[in-house]
PDB file of C-alpha atoms in Angstrom:
ATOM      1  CA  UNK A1207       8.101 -13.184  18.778  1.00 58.00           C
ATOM      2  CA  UNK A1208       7.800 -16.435  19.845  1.00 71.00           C
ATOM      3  CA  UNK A1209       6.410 -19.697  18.214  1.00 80.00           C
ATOM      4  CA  UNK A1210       5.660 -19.765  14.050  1.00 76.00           C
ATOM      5  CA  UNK A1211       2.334 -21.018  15.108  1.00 84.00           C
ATOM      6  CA  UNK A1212       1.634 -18.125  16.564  1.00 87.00           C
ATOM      7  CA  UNK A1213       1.798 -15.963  13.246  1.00 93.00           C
ATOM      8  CA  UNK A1214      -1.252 -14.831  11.551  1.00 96.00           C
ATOM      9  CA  UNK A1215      -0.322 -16.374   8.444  1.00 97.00           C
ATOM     10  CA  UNK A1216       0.360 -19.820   9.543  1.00 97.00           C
ATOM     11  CA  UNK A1217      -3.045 -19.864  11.241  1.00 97.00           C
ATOM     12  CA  UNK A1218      -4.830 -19.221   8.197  1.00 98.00           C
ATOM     13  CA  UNK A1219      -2.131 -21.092   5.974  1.00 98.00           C
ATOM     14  CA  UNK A1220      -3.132 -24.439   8.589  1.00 98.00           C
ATOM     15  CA  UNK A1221      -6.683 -23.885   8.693  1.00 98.00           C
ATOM     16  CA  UNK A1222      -6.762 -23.149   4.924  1.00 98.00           C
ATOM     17  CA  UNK A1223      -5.020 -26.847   4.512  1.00 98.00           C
ATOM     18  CA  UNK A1224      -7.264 -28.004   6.604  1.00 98.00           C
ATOM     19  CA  UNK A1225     -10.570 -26.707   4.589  1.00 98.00           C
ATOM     20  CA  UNK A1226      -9.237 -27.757   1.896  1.00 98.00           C
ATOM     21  CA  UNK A1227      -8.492 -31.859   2.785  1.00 98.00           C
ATOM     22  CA  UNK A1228     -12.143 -31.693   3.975  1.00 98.00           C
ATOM     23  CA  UNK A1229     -13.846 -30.398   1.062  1.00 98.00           C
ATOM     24  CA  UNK A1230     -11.601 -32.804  -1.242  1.00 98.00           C
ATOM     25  CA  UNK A1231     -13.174 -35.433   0.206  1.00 97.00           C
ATOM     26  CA  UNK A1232     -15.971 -35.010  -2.082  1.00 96.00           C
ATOM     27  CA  UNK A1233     -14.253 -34.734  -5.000  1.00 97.00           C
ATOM     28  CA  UNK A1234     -14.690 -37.623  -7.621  1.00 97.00           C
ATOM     29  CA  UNK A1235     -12.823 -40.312  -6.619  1.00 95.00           C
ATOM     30  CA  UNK A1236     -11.054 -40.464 -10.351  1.00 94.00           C
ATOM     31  CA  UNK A1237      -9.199 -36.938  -9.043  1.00 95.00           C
ATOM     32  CA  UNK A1238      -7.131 -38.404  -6.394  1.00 92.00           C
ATOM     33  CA  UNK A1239      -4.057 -38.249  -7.990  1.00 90.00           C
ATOM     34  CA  UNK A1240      -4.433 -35.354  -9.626  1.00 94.00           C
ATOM     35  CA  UNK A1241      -5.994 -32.683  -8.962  1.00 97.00           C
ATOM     36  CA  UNK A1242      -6.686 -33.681  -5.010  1.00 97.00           C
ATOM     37  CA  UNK A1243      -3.092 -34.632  -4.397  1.00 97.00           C
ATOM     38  CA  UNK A1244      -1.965 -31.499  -6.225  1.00 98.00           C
ATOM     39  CA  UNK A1245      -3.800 -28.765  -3.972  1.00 98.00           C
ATOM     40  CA  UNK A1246      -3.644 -31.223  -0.221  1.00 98.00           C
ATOM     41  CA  UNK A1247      -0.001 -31.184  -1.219  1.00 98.00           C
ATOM     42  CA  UNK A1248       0.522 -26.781  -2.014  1.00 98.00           C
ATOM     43  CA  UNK A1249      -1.691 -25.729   0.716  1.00 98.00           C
ATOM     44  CA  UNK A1250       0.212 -28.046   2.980  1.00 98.00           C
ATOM     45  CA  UNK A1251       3.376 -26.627   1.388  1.00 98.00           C
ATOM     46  CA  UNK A1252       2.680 -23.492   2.672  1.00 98.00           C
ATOM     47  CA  UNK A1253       2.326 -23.832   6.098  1.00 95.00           C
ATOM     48  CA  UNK A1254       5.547 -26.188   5.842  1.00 97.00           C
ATOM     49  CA  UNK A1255       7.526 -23.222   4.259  1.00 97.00           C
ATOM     50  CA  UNK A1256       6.614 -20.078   6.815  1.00 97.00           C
ATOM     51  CA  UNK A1257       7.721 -22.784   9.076  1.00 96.00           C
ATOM     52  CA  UNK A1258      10.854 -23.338   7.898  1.00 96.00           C
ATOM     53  CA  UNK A1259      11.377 -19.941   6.765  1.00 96.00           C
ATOM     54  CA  UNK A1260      10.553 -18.241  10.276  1.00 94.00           C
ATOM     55  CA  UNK A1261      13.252 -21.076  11.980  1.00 93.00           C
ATOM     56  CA  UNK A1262      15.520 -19.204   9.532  1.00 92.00           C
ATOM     57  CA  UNK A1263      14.467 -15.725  10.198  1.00 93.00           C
ATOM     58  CA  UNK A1264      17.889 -14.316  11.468  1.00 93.00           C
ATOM     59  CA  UNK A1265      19.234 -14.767   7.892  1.00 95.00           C
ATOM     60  CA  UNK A1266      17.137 -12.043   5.903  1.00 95.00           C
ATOM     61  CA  UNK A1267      17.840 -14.084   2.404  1.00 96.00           C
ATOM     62  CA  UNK A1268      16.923 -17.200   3.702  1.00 96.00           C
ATOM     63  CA  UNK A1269      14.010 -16.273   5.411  1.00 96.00           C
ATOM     64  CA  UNK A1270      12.776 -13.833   1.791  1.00 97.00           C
ATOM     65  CA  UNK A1271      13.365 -17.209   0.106  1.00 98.00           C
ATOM     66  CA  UNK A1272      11.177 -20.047   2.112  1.00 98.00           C
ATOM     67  CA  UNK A1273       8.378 -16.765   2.548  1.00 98.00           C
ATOM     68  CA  UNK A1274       8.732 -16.715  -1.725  1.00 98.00           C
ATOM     69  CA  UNK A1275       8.449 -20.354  -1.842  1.00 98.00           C
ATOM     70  CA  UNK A1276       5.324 -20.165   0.820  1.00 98.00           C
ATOM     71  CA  UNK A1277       3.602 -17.358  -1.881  1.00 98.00           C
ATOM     72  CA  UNK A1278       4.568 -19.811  -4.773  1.00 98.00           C
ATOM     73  CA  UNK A1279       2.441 -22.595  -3.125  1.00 98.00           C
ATOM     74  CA  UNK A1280       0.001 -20.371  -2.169  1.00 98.00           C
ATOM     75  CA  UNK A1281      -0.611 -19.222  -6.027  1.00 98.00           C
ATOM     76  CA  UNK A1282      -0.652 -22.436  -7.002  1.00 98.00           C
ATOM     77  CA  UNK A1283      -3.683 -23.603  -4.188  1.00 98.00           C
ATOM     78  CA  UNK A1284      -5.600 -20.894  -5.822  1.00 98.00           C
ATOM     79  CA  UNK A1285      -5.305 -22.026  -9.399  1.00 98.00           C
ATOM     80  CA  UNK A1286      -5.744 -25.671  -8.411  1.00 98.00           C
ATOM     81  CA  UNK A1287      -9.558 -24.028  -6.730  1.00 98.00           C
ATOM     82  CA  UNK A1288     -10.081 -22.370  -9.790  1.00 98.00           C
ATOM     83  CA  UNK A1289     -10.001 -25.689 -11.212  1.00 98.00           C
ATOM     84  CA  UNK A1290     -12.342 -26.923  -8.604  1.00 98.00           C
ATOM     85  CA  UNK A1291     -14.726 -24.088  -9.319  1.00 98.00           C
ATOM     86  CA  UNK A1292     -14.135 -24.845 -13.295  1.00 98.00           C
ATOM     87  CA  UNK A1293     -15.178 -28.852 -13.175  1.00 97.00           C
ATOM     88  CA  UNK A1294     -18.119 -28.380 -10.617  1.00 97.00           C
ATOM     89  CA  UNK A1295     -16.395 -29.856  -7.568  1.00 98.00           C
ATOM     90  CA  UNK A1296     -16.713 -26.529  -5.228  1.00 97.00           C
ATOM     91  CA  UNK A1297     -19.466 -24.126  -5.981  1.00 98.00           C
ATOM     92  CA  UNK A1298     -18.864 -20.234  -6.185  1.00 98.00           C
ATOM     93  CA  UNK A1299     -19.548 -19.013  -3.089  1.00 98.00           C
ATOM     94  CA  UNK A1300     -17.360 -21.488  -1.179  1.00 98.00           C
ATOM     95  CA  UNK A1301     -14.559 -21.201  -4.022  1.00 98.00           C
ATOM     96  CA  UNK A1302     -14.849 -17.646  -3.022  1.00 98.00           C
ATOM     97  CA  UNK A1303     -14.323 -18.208   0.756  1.00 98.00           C
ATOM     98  CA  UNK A1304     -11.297 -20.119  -0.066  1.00 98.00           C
ATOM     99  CA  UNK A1305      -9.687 -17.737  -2.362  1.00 98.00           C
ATOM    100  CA  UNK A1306      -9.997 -15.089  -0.117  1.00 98.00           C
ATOM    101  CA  UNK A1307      -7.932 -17.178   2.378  1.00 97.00           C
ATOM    102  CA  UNK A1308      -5.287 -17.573  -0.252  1.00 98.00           C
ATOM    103  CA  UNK A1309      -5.456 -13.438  -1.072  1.00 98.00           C
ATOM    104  CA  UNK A1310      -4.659 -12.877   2.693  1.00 98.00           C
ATOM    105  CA  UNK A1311      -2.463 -15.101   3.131  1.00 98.00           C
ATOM    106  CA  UNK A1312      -0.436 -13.459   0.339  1.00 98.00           C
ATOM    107  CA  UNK A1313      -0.963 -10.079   1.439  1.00 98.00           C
ATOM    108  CA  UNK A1314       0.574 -11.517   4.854  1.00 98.00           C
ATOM    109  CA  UNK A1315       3.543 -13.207   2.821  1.00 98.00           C
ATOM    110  CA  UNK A1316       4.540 -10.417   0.951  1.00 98.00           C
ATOM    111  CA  UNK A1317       4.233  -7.843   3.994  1.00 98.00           C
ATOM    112  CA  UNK A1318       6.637 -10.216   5.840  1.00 97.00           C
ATOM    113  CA  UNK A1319       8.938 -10.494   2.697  1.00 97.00           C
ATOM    114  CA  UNK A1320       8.999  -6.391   2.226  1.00 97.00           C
ATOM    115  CA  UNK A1321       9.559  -6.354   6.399  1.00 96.00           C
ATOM    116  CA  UNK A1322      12.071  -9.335   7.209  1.00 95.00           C
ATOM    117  CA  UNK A1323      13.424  -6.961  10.080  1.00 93.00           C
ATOM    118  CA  UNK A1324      10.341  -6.892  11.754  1.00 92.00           C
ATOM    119  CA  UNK A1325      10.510 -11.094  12.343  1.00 87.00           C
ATOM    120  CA  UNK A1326      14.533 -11.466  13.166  1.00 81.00           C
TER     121      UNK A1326
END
């Protein structure tokens, strides 16, 4: 296995990030340090994590742990769209495009953290 770019879930964790700083770009202006700043900065987080997580991939527990913290931010980008969804600043069937990034992203996540073996 080579690169953590490579990995499924980074390219959808990156492009999800990506999305996502282009359609806050519409938000109100009076949500930039709020709820803007809050979901640029978790679905950034994620990528950031299965980074750092795969760099640590020959240590099992280290590797469960960044992968956990990766799911954490992930959970978090999805309430922070529900939000979105919630104040009128994404409408549903976008909000649904984006939330099924974050659903297989997870699925990826937790299929690496039930498999670690599979990555060393």
């Amino acid at each position: 296995m080579g690169a953590p770019e490579e990995l499924k879930v980074y390219q959808m964790a990156f492009e999800l990030a990506c999305r996502i700083q282009e359609v806050t770009k519409r938000f109100p202006d009076y949500e930039r340090y709020s709820l803007i700043d809050q979901i640029r900065r978790s679905s950034r987080s994620v990528c950031a994590n299965v980074m750092e997580g795969y760099r640590k991939r020959r240590y099992p527990k280290s590797f469960i742990s960044k992968l956990s913290d990766a799911a954490g931010e992930n959970a978090e980008t999805a309430l922070w769209l529900d939000f979105a969804l919630k104040f009128n600043y994404l409408n549903s069937e976008l909000h649904k495009e984006l939330k099924s990034y974050c659903e297989g992203i997870g699925k990826l996540l937790s299929y690496m953290m039930s498999n670690p073996e599979k990555f060393s």
